[in-house]
PDB file of C-alpha atoms in Angstrom:
ATOM      1  CA  MET A   1     178.213   6.038 374.711  1.00 85.00           C
ATOM      2  CA  LEU A   2     178.500   2.328 374.084  1.00 88.00           C
ATOM      3  CA  ASP A   3     180.272   1.096 370.229  1.00 91.00           C
ATOM      4  CA  VAL A   4     177.342  -0.023 368.194  1.00 92.00           C
ATOM      5  CA  ARG A   5     179.545  -2.474 366.048  1.00 92.00           C
ATOM      6  CA  ARG A   6     181.208  -3.828 369.292  1.00 93.00           C
ATOM      7  CA  ILE A   7     177.043  -4.893 370.442  1.00 93.00           C
ATOM      8  CA  LEU A   8     176.572  -6.288 367.810  1.00 92.00           C
ATOM      9  CA  LEU A   9     179.496  -8.183 367.872  1.00 94.00           C
ATOM     10  CA  PHE A  10     179.243  -8.945 371.397  1.00 92.00           C
ATOM     11  CA  THR A  11     175.214 -10.440 370.525  1.00 93.00           C
ATOM     12  CA  GLU A  12     176.769 -12.573 368.015  1.00 92.00           C
ATOM     13  CA  VAL A  13     178.948 -13.773 371.091  1.00 92.00           C
ATOM     14  CA  ALA A  14     175.470 -14.338 372.998  1.00 91.00           C
ATOM     15  CA  ARG A  15     174.046 -16.243 370.103  1.00 92.00           C
ATOM     16  CA  ARG A  16     176.386 -18.671 368.943  1.00 92.00           C
ATOM     17  CA  GLY A  17     177.918 -19.449 373.237  1.00 90.00           C
ATOM     18  CA  SER A  18     181.115 -19.088 372.250  1.00 90.00           C
ATOM     19  CA  VAL A  19     184.280 -16.588 371.187  1.00 90.00           C
ATOM     20  CA  THR A  20     185.531 -18.924 368.955  1.00 90.00           C
ATOM     21  CA  ALA A  21     182.027 -20.069 366.996  1.00 92.00           C
ATOM     22  CA  THR A  22     182.085 -16.541 366.093  1.00 91.00           C
ATOM     23  CA  ALA A  23     185.283 -16.072 365.349  1.00 92.00           C
ATOM     24  CA  ARG A  24     185.248 -18.427 362.922  1.00 92.00           C
ATOM     25  CA  ALA A  25     181.969 -17.421 361.802  1.00 91.00           C
ATOM     26  CA  LEU A  26     182.761 -13.915 361.292  1.00 91.00           C
ATOM     27  CA  ASN A  27     185.841 -14.545 359.810  1.00 92.00           C
ATOM     28  CA  TYR A  28     187.928 -12.776 362.897  1.00 93.00           C
ATOM     29  CA  THR A  29     190.523 -14.073 365.252  1.00 93.00           C
ATOM     30  CA  PRO A  30     189.547 -15.253 368.522  1.00 91.00           C
ATOM     31  CA  SER A  31     191.824 -13.110 370.126  1.00 93.00           C
ATOM     32  CA  ALA A  32     190.273 -10.031 368.394  1.00 93.00           C
ATOM     33  CA  VAL A  33     186.921 -11.102 368.713  1.00 92.00           C
ATOM     34  CA  SER A  34     188.074 -11.285 373.018  1.00 91.00           C
ATOM     35  CA  GLN A  35     189.459  -7.856 372.837  1.00 93.00           C
ATOM     36  CA  GLN A  36     186.249  -5.943 371.426  1.00 93.00           C
ATOM     37  CA  VAL A  37     184.021  -7.534 373.835  1.00 92.00           C
ATOM     38  CA  SER A  38     187.023  -6.561 376.554  1.00 93.00           C
ATOM     39  CA  ARG A  39     186.608  -3.046 375.199  1.00 93.00           C
ATOM     40  CA  LEU A  40     182.799  -3.445 375.450  1.00 93.00           C
ATOM     41  CA  GLU A  41     182.659  -4.471 378.805  1.00 91.00           C
ATOM     42  CA  ALA A  42     185.157  -1.724 379.711  1.00 93.00           C
ATOM     43  CA  GLU A  43     182.643   0.964 378.007  1.00 92.00           C
ATOM     44  CA  ALA A  44     179.895  -1.025 380.432  1.00 91.00           C
ATOM     45  CA  GLY A  45     181.497  -0.731 383.352  1.00 92.00           C
ATOM     46  CA  GLN A  46     181.038  -4.425 384.348  1.00 93.00           C
ATOM     47  CA  PRO A  47     181.408  -7.403 383.416  1.00 92.00           C
ATOM     48  CA  LEU A  48     178.765  -8.945 380.284  1.00 91.00           C
ATOM     49  CA  LEU A  49     180.445 -12.679 380.334  1.00 92.00           C
ATOM     50  CA  GLU A  50     181.553 -15.229 382.184  1.00 90.00           C
ATOM     51  CA  ARG A  51     184.170 -17.304 380.174  1.00 85.00           C
ATOM     52  CA  HIS A  52     185.040 -20.845 381.125  1.00 83.00           C
ATOM     53  CA  ALA A  53     186.485 -23.837 378.928  1.00 76.00           C
ATOM     54  CA  ARG A  54     183.102 -25.161 377.116  1.00 78.00           C
ATOM     55  CA  GLY A  55     181.973 -21.317 376.279  1.00 80.00           C
ATOM     56  CA  VAL A  56     180.513 -18.163 377.599  1.00 87.00           C
ATOM     57  CA  THR A  57     177.483 -17.520 379.826  1.00 90.00           C
ATOM     58  CA  LEU A  58     176.178 -14.693 379.918  1.00 92.00           C
ATOM     59  CA  THR A  59     175.875 -11.879 383.354  1.00 93.00           C
ATOM     60  CA  ASP A  60     172.451 -10.129 383.369  1.00 92.00           C
ATOM     61  CA  ALA A  61     174.418  -7.304 382.154  1.00 92.00           C
ATOM     62  CA  GLY A  62     175.178  -9.437 379.908  1.00 90.00           C
ATOM     63  CA  ARG A  63     171.427 -10.647 378.676  1.00 93.00           C
ATOM     64  CA  ALA A  64     170.245  -7.620 378.887  1.00 94.00           C
ATOM     65  CA  LEU A  65     172.543  -6.299 376.652  1.00 94.00           C
ATOM     66  CA  ALA A  66     171.953  -9.067 373.906  1.00 92.00           C
ATOM     67  CA  GLU A  67     168.353  -8.154 373.896  1.00 93.00           C
ATOM     68  CA  ARG A  68     169.008  -4.840 372.932  1.00 93.00           C
ATOM     69  CA  GLY A  69     172.036  -5.980 370.110  1.00 91.00           C
ATOM     70  CA  GLN A  70     169.227  -7.786 369.193  1.00 92.00           C
ATOM     71  CA  ARG A  71     166.344  -4.825 369.005  1.00 92.00           C
ATOM     72  CA  ILE A  72     169.482  -3.469 367.234  1.00 91.00           C
ATOM     73  CA  GLU A  73     169.850  -5.611 364.274  1.00 89.00           C
ATOM     74  CA  ARG A  74     166.457  -5.761 363.554  1.00 87.00           C
ATOM     75  CA  GLU A  75     166.198  -2.096 363.237  1.00 88.00           C
ATOM     76  CA  LEU A  76     168.962  -1.694 360.559  1.00 86.00           C
ATOM     77  CA  GLN A  77     167.849  -4.558 358.539  1.00 84.00           C
ATOM     78  CA  ALA A  78     164.694  -2.626 358.465  1.00 76.00           C
ATOM     79  CA  ALA A  79     166.791   0.634 357.580  1.00 81.00           C
ATOM     80  CA  GLU A  80     168.651  -1.385 355.261  1.00 81.00           C
ATOM     81  CA  ASN A  81     165.477  -2.484 353.712  1.00 71.00           C
ATOM     82  CA  GLU A  82     163.820   0.797 353.642  1.00 71.00           C
ATOM     83  CA  LEU A  83     166.607   2.647 351.549  1.00 77.00           C
ATOM     84  CA  ALA A  84     166.894  -0.655 349.043  1.00 75.00           C
ATOM     85  CA  ASP A  85     163.485   0.565 348.246  1.00 69.00           C
ATOM     86  CA  TYR A  86     163.912   4.181 347.755  1.00 74.00           C
ATOM     87  CA  ALA A  87     166.746   2.951 345.588  1.00 73.00           C
ATOM     88  CA  GLY A  88     165.249   0.394 344.444  1.00 72.00           C
ATOM     89  CA  LEU A  89     162.127   2.838 343.667  1.00 75.00           C
ATOM     90  CA  ARG A  90     159.569   0.972 345.390  1.00 77.00           C
ATOM     91  CA  ALA A  91     158.949   3.375 347.565  1.00 76.00           C
ATOM     92  CA  GLY A  92     159.453   7.235 348.167  1.00 86.00           C
ATOM     93  CA  THR A  93     158.379  10.751 347.003  1.00 89.00           C
ATOM     94  CA  LEU A  94     159.351  12.751 344.140  1.00 93.00           C
ATOM     95  CA  ARG A  95     158.383  16.453 343.782  1.00 93.00           C
ATOM     96  CA  ILE A  96     158.802  18.402 340.756  1.00 96.00           C
ATOM     97  CA  GLY A  97     157.945  21.644 339.323  1.00 97.00           C
ATOM     98  CA  THR A  98     156.987  23.224 335.481  1.00 97.00           C
ATOM     99  CA  PHE A  99     155.514  25.961 333.719  1.00 95.00           C
ATOM    100  CA  PRO A 100     152.159  25.663 332.669  1.00 92.00           C
ATOM    101  CA  THR A 101     152.663  25.124 328.387  1.00 93.00           C
ATOM    102  CA  VAL A 102     155.429  22.408 329.409  1.00 95.00           C
ATOM    103  CA  GLY A 103     153.527  20.791 331.972  1.00 95.00           C
ATOM    104  CA  ALA A 104     150.583  20.593 329.266  1.00 93.00           C
ATOM    105  CA  SER A 105     152.973  19.344 326.380  1.00 94.00           C
ATOM    106  CA  LEU A 106     156.345  17.353 326.906  1.00 94.00           C
ATOM    107  CA  LEU A 107     155.506  16.702 330.994  1.00 96.00           C
ATOM    108  CA  PRO A 108     152.730  13.909 330.320  1.00 96.00           C
ATOM    109  CA  GLN A 109     155.281  11.597 328.520  1.00 95.00           C
ATOM    110  CA  ALA A 110     157.555  11.446 331.181  1.00 97.00           C
ATOM    111  CA  VAL A 111     154.802  10.853 334.422  1.00 97.00           C
ATOM    112  CA  ILE A 112     153.208   8.064 332.556  1.00 97.00           C
ATOM    113  CA  ALA A 113     156.716   6.470 331.980  1.00 96.00           C
ATOM    114  CA  PHE A 114     157.530   6.931 335.141  1.00 95.00           C
ATOM    115  CA  ARG A 115     154.138   5.986 336.988  1.00 94.00           C
ATOM    116  CA  ASP A 116     153.887   2.927 335.544  1.00 94.00           C
ATOM    117  CA  ALA A 117     157.077   1.555 336.008  1.00 93.00           C
ATOM    118  CA  HIS A 118     157.421   2.544 339.461  1.00 93.00           C
ATOM    119  CA  PRO A 119     154.038   2.497 340.909  1.00 93.00           C
ATOM    120  CA  ASP A 120     154.857   2.855 344.686  1.00 91.00           C
ATOM    121  CA  VAL A 121     156.378   6.095 344.425  1.00 92.00           C
ATOM    122  CA  ARG A 122     154.760   8.992 345.250  1.00 92.00           C
ATOM    123  CA  LEU A 123     155.251  11.778 342.044  1.00 94.00           C
ATOM    124  CA  THR A 124     154.118  15.658 342.615  1.00 93.00           C
ATOM    125  CA  VAL A 125     153.667  17.961 340.251  1.00 96.00           C
ATOM    126  CA  ARG A 126     153.754  21.801 341.306  1.00 95.00           C
ATOM    127  CA  SER A 127     152.842  24.413 338.677  1.00 96.00           C
ATOM    128  CA  ALA A 128     153.966  27.927 338.668  1.00 94.00           C
ATOM    129  CA  ARG A 129     155.788  30.998 337.164  1.00 90.00           C
ATOM    130  CA  ILE A 130     158.972  31.044 337.157  1.00 91.00           C
ATOM    131  CA  ALA A 131     159.697  33.037 339.668  1.00 91.00           C
ATOM    132  CA  GLY A 132     157.353  30.841 341.966  1.00 94.00           C
ATOM    133  CA  LEU A 133     159.684  27.788 341.049  1.00 96.00           C
ATOM    134  CA  TRP A 134     162.347  29.702 342.317  1.00 96.00           C
ATOM    135  CA  THR A 135     161.627  29.843 345.604  1.00 94.00           C
ATOM    136  CA  MET A 136     160.126  26.202 345.540  1.00 94.00           C
ATOM    137  CA  LEU A 137     163.657  24.840 344.694  1.00 93.00           C
ATOM    138  CA  GLU A 138     165.498  26.912 346.854  1.00 93.00           C
ATOM    139  CA  ASN A 139     163.278  26.098 349.695  1.00 90.00           C
ATOM    140  CA  ARG A 140     163.579  22.496 348.946  1.00 90.00           C
ATOM    141  CA  GLU A 141     159.672  21.870 347.779  1.00 92.00           C
ATOM    142  CA  ILE A 142     160.689  20.304 345.036  1.00 93.00           C
ATOM    143  CA  GLU A 143     163.830  18.812 344.029  1.00 94.00           C
ATOM    144  CA  MET A 144     164.010  19.393 340.391  1.00 96.00           C
ATOM    145  CA  SER A 145     162.164  22.089 337.952  1.00 98.00           C
ATOM    146  CA  LEU A 146     161.144  22.652 334.129  1.00 98.00           C
ATOM    147  CA  MET A 147     161.887  25.844 333.706  1.00 97.00           C
ATOM    148  CA  TRP A 148     162.911  27.906 330.179  1.00 96.00           C
ATOM    149  CA  ASP A 149     164.996  31.116 328.632  1.00 95.00           C
ATOM    150  CA  TYR A 150     166.303  33.353 325.952  1.00 94.00           C
ATOM    151  CA  ASP A 151     169.340  34.156 323.871  1.00 92.00           C
ATOM    152  CA  TRP A 152     168.481  37.414 326.089  1.00 92.00           C
ATOM    153  CA  SER A 153     168.002  36.171 329.405  1.00 91.00           C
ATOM    154  CA  ARG A 154     170.156  32.897 329.894  1.00 94.00           C
ATOM    155  CA  ILE A 155     169.465  32.172 333.579  1.00 94.00           C
ATOM    156  CA  ASP A 156     173.422  32.381 334.807  1.00 91.00           C
ATOM    157  CA  ARG A 157     173.677  30.734 338.274  1.00 93.00           C
ATOM    158  CA  GLU A 158     176.470  29.234 340.341  1.00 94.00           C
ATOM    159  CA  ASP A 159     174.746  27.516 342.404  1.00 95.00           C
ATOM    160  CA  ILE A 160     172.750  25.698 340.212  1.00 96.00           C
ATOM    161  CA  VAL A 161     172.806  22.919 337.914  1.00 96.00           C
ATOM    162  CA  ILE A 162     170.893  23.108 333.836  1.00 97.00           C
ATOM    163  CA  THR A 163     169.819  20.427 331.728  1.00 96.00           C
ATOM    164  CA  PRO A 164     169.261  21.695 328.729  1.00 97.00           C
ATOM    165  CA  LEU A 165     166.427  19.158 327.255  1.00 97.00           C
ATOM    166  CA  LEU A 166     165.006  21.092 323.942  1.00 96.00           C
ATOM    167  CA  ASP A 167     164.943  24.807 321.891  1.00 95.00           C
ATOM    168  CA  ASP A 168     160.911  25.751 321.553  1.00 94.00           C
ATOM    169  CA  PRO A 169     160.674  27.061 318.181  1.00 93.00           C
ATOM    170  CA  PRO A 170     157.941  29.685 318.224  1.00 93.00           C
ATOM    171  CA  ALA A 171     154.746  29.408 315.638  1.00 93.00           C
ATOM    172  CA  LEU A 172     152.925  32.020 314.012  1.00 95.00           C
ATOM    173  CA  LEU A 173     148.565  31.978 314.639  1.00 97.00           C
ATOM    174  CA  VAL A 174     146.490  32.847 311.809  1.00 97.00           C
ATOM    175  CA  SER A 175     142.759  32.762 311.159  1.00 97.00           C
ATOM    176  CA  ASP A 176     141.866  30.938 308.911  1.00 95.00           C
ATOM    177  CA  HIS A 177     140.860  33.887 306.301  1.00 94.00           C
ATOM    178  CA  HIS A 178     144.245  35.825 306.920  1.00 95.00           C
ATOM    179  CA  PRO A 179     145.621  36.200 303.634  1.00 94.00           C
ATOM    180  CA  LEU A 180     148.362  34.192 304.418  1.00 94.00           C
ATOM    181  CA  ALA A 181     147.093  30.919 305.565  1.00 94.00           C
ATOM    182  CA  GLY A 182     147.741  27.503 304.776  1.00 86.00           C
ATOM    183  CA  ARG A 183     150.962  29.109 304.095  1.00 90.00           C
ATOM    184  CA  GLU A 184     154.319  26.346 304.338  1.00 88.00           C
ATOM    185  CA  ALA A 185     155.851  29.228 306.073  1.00 88.00           C
ATOM    186  CA  ALA A 186     155.956  32.657 306.938  1.00 92.00           C
ATOM    187  CA  SER A 187     158.273  35.153 308.556  1.00 93.00           C
ATOM    188  CA  LEU A 188     157.918  38.021 311.450  1.00 95.00           C
ATOM    189  CA  ALA A 189     158.393  40.261 308.671  1.00 95.00           C
ATOM    190  CA  ASP A 190     155.251  39.035 306.046  1.00 95.00           C
ATOM    191  CA  PHE A 191     153.145  40.726 309.243  1.00 96.00           C
ATOM    192  CA  ALA A 192     154.493  43.852 309.768  1.00 96.00           C
ATOM    193  CA  HIS A 193     151.132  45.555 309.434  1.00 96.00           C
ATOM    194  CA  ASP A 194     148.841  43.394 310.786  1.00 97.00           C
ATOM    195  CA  PRO A 195     147.741  43.983 314.469  1.00 98.00           C
ATOM    196  CA  TRP A 196     149.309  41.411 317.528  1.00 98.00           C
ATOM    197  CA  ILE A 197     147.863  39.680 319.350  1.00 97.00           C
ATOM    198  CA  THR A 198     150.205  39.344 322.421  1.00 96.00           C
ATOM    199  CA  ARG A 199     150.854  38.039 326.493  1.00 93.00           C
ATOM    200  CA  ALA A 200     149.839  40.564 328.981  1.00 93.00           C
ATOM    201  CA  ASP A 201     151.782  41.416 332.231  1.00 86.00           C
ATOM    202  CA  HIS A 202     154.888  41.656 330.693  1.00 87.00           C
ATOM    203  CA  HIS A 203     155.163  37.902 329.787  1.00 88.00           C
ATOM    204  CA  PRO A 204     158.411  36.969 328.400  1.00 89.00           C
ATOM    205  CA  VAL A 205     156.878  36.200 324.822  1.00 90.00           C
ATOM    206  CA  ALA A 206     155.695  39.792 324.704  1.00 93.00           C
ATOM    207  CA  GLU A 207     159.076  40.658 324.755  1.00 93.00           C
ATOM    208  CA  ALA A 208     159.825  37.680 322.669  1.00 93.00           C
ATOM    209  CA  LEU A 209     157.627  39.479 320.152  1.00 94.00           C
ATOM    210  CA  VAL A 210     159.155  43.113 320.654  1.00 95.00           C
ATOM    211  CA  ARG A 211     162.589  41.338 319.819  1.00 94.00           C
ATOM    212  CA  GLY A 212     161.481  39.388 317.113  1.00 94.00           C
ATOM    213  CA  CYS A 213     159.611  41.665 314.737  1.00 94.00           C
ATOM    214  CA  ARG A 214     162.739  44.822 315.200  1.00 94.00           C
ATOM    215  CA  ALA A 215     165.061  42.863 314.283  1.00 92.00           C
ATOM    216  CA  VAL A 216     163.484  42.526 311.026  1.00 93.00           C
ATOM    217  CA  GLY A 217     162.700  46.460 311.089  1.00 94.00           C
ATOM    218  CA  PHE A 218     159.057  47.005 312.409  1.00 96.00           C
ATOM    219  CA  GLU A 219     157.236  47.892 315.377  1.00 96.00           C
ATOM    220  CA  PRO A 220     154.541  45.696 315.928  1.00 96.00           C
ATOM    221  CA  HIS A 221     151.033  47.269 316.742  1.00 97.00           C
ATOM    222  CA  ILE A 222     149.404  45.660 319.662  1.00 97.00           C
ATOM    223  CA  ALA A 223     145.962  44.986 318.878  1.00 97.00           C
ATOM    224  CA  TYR A 224     144.932  42.941 322.501  1.00 97.00           C
ATOM    225  CA  GLU A 225     146.612  41.366 325.542  1.00 96.00           C
ATOM    226  CA  ALA A 226     145.837  38.014 326.423  1.00 96.00           C
ATOM    227  CA  HIS A 227     146.456  36.605 329.546  1.00 93.00           C
ATOM    228  CA  ASP A 228     146.888  32.738 328.361  1.00 92.00           C
ATOM    229  CA  TYR A 229     147.633  31.124 324.305  1.00 93.00           C
ATOM    230  CA  GLN A 230     143.792  29.604 324.778  1.00 93.00           C
ATOM    231  CA  GLU A 231     142.448  33.170 325.181  1.00 96.00           C
ATOM    232  CA  ALA A 232     145.092  34.937 322.136  1.00 96.00           C
ATOM    233  CA  GLN A 233     143.511  31.522 320.205  1.00 96.00           C
ATOM    234  CA  ALA A 234     140.554  32.898 320.451  1.00 97.00           C
ATOM    235  CA  MET A 235     140.718  36.379 319.582  1.00 97.00           C
ATOM    236  CA  VAL A 236     143.035  34.918 316.349  1.00 97.00           C
ATOM    237  CA  ALA A 237     139.886  33.099 315.809  1.00 96.00           C
ATOM    238  CA  ALA A 238     137.981  36.200 316.292  1.00 96.00           C
ATOM    239  CA  GLY A 239     140.137  37.595 313.780  1.00 95.00           C
ATOM    240  CA  ILE A 240     141.553  40.756 315.904  1.00 97.00           C
ATOM    241  CA  GLY A 241     145.055  39.776 314.902  1.00 97.00           C
ATOM    242  CA  VAL A 242     147.336  37.552 314.701  1.00 97.00           C
ATOM    243  CA  ALA A 243     150.221  35.804 317.242  1.00 97.00           C
ATOM    244  CA  LEU A 244     153.008  34.402 317.980  1.00 95.00           C
ATOM    245  CA  ALA A 245     153.118  31.782 320.361  1.00 94.00           C
ATOM    246  CA  PRO A 246     156.105  28.416 321.046  1.00 94.00           C
ATOM    247  CA  THR A 247     155.640  25.796 319.643  1.00 93.00           C
ATOM    248  CA  LEU A 248     154.873  23.512 322.775  1.00 94.00           C
ATOM    249  CA  ALA A 249     152.237  25.781 323.538  1.00 92.00           C
ATOM    250  CA  LEU A 250     149.961  24.532 320.734  1.00 92.00           C
ATOM    251  CA  GLU A 251     149.038  20.937 322.048  1.00 87.00           C
ATOM    252  CA  GLY A 252     145.335  22.134 321.315  1.00 86.00           C
ATOM    253  CA  ILE A 253     144.327  23.918 318.345  1.00 93.00           C
ATOM    254  CA  ARG A 254     140.732  25.537 318.053  1.00 93.00           C
ATOM    255  CA  PRO A 255     138.433  25.641 315.036  1.00 95.00           C
ATOM    256  CA  GLY A 256     139.495  28.644 313.014  1.00 96.00           C
ATOM    257  CA  VAL A 257     143.153  29.255 313.668  1.00 96.00           C
ATOM    258  CA  ASN A 258     146.056  28.590 311.533  1.00 95.00           C
ATOM    259  CA  VAL A 259     149.090  27.488 312.659  1.00 95.00           C
ATOM    260  CA  LEU A 260     152.507  28.448 310.543  1.00 94.00           C
ATOM    261  CA  PRO A 261     155.338  27.610 310.680  1.00 91.00           C
ATOM    262  CA  LEU A 262     158.106  30.814 311.619  1.00 90.00           C
ATOM    263  CA  GLN A 263     161.616  31.162 309.074  1.00 86.00           C
ATOM    264  CA  PRO A 264     164.355  32.439 311.315  1.00 79.00           C
ATOM    265  CA  PRO A 265     165.382  35.067 312.736  1.00 72.00           C
ATOM    266  CA  ALA A 266     163.143  33.748 315.394  1.00 82.00           C
ATOM    267  CA  PRO A 267     163.495  34.323 319.242  1.00 90.00           C
ATOM    268  CA  VAL A 268     163.501  30.996 320.381  1.00 93.00           C
ATOM    269  CA  ARG A 269     163.609  29.993 323.868  1.00 94.00           C
ATOM    270  CA  ARG A 270     165.121  26.971 325.171  1.00 96.00           C
ATOM    271  CA  ILE A 271     163.397  24.266 327.689  1.00 97.00           C
ATOM    272  CA  LEU A 272     165.531  24.084 330.550  1.00 97.00           C
ATOM    273  CA  LEU A 273     165.695  21.142 333.688  1.00 98.00           C
ATOM    274  CA  VAL A 274     166.805  22.715 336.840  1.00 97.00           C
ATOM    275  CA  ARG A 275     167.895  22.231 340.398  1.00 95.00           C
ATOM    276  CA  MET A 276     170.079  23.048 342.829  1.00 94.00           C
ATOM    277  CA  ALA A 277     174.214  21.865 343.156  1.00 94.00           C
ATOM    278  CA  ASP A 278     174.375  21.130 346.283  1.00 89.00           C
ATOM    279  CA  HIS A 279     171.687  19.238 346.166  1.00 85.00           C
ATOM    280  CA  SER A 280     171.676  15.599 345.293  1.00 85.00           C
ATOM    281  CA  LEU A 281     169.361  13.973 343.156  1.00 87.00           C
ATOM    282  CA  THR A 282     167.341  10.947 344.729  1.00 89.00           C
ATOM    283  CA  PRO A 283     167.446   8.109 342.577  1.00 92.00           C
ATOM    284  CA  ALA A 284     163.444   8.605 341.562  1.00 92.00           C
ATOM    285  CA  ALA A 285     164.657  11.870 340.258  1.00 93.00           C
ATOM    286  CA  LEU A 286     167.378  11.002 338.060  1.00 93.00           C
ATOM    287  CA  THR A 287     165.308   8.208 336.705  1.00 94.00           C
ATOM    288  CA  PHE A 288     162.723  10.775 336.126  1.00 96.00           C
ATOM    289  CA  ALA A 289     165.339  13.283 334.470  1.00 96.00           C
ATOM    290  CA  GLY A 290     166.022  10.316 332.298  1.00 96.00           C
ATOM    291  CA  LEU A 291     162.633  10.208 331.683  1.00 97.00           C
ATOM    292  CA  LEU A 292     162.395  13.512 330.779  1.00 97.00           C
ATOM    293  CA  ARG A 293     165.271  13.727 328.356  1.00 96.00           C
ATOM    294  CA  ASP A 294     163.949  10.883 326.186  1.00 96.00           C
ATOM    295  CA  ALA A 295     160.468  12.566 326.191  1.00 95.00           C
ATOM    296  CA  ALA A 296     162.561  16.774 324.850  1.00 96.00           C
ATOM    297  CA  ALA A 297     164.533  13.832 322.137  1.00 94.00           C
ATOM    298  CA  ALA A 298     161.305  12.529 320.593  1.00 91.00           C
ATOM    299  CA  ARG A 299     159.461  16.095 321.002  1.00 88.00           C
ATOM    300  CA  THR A 300     162.811  17.504 318.733  1.00 81.00           C
ATOM    301  CA  LEU A 301     161.772  15.724 315.902  1.00 66.00           C
ATOM    302  CA  THR A 302     157.636  17.264 316.079  1.00 65.00           C
ATOM    303  CA  LEU A 303     158.439  21.043 317.309  1.00 62.00           C
ATOM    304  CA  THR A 304     159.003  21.965 313.706  1.00 49.00           C
ATOM    305  CA  PRO A 305     156.055  20.767 311.519  1.00 44.00           C
ATOM    306  CA  ASN A 306     156.749  21.040 307.668  1.00 39.00           C
ATOM    307  CA  HIS A 307     152.981  22.680 306.502  1.00 37.00           C
ATOM    308  CA  ALA A 308     150.593  24.873 308.086  1.00 39.00           C
ATOM    309  CA  HIS A 309     147.938  23.246 310.393  1.00 42.00           C
ATOM    310  CA  ARG A 310     144.543  23.010 308.807  1.00 39.00           C
ATOM    311  CA  PRO A 311     141.464  22.169 311.172  1.00 38.00           C
TER     312      PRO A 311
END
């Protein structure tokens, strides 16, 4: 196979019409240029130049190769420009994963900042439960994903890289008519005799509730299993029971619901950014990860309310 670097050097000789002029332009010696052209001729199996005192003349084969060389130059320049666009976030695609509560709270700030700064990068967000996010990461359908874990179920895999973003403490949801509504804070023990609304289908927050209640000495009586936090809020407002929810899940509080900051001990989940260890992040992904860290830092300041929510 012909050496591309020699083809490009030969193309420059053809353009300048002289080995000496080429050597001077490229800061080579004329001997070095002549040697490379001779090796290219050996690879081609035929002469490409006719040398004479005033310079060089291309053979028919040399003229054809020089034309190819010019095309190669244009393609390489186009490749450099395209890569520069990706590096400069002027092109490309970024695919990330998330889960609903973070998609409705932490993520939008980073998305808005990224799209404002880099409108030419196509941003795709996939929302799923944890099992689905793992599948998309492993299949390279997404570059990185927001995830979460608890103390008793830490994500621990050697083939991933984890960046902790923030801790998401839980809060208590009670109806406006509950005797403890309006308090500055409360503990799980204060609700030992209340019926509870929890998440259905073995959702991790259901386990967090059971573990938290057991830690302070009681077993929660489950009155309702909801399939999302809006449903849980509706049941709290109706007075069916009280509920535990991560603070990031409480972006929109419906009328009739009071939010009480929860005193320790309480099960706190970690919000994480995860990628596969063998996958180097693109410039777009690195930039977006920085924006997520910024959003998490700003969010940390407001995750623990100083007072109960009053609609």
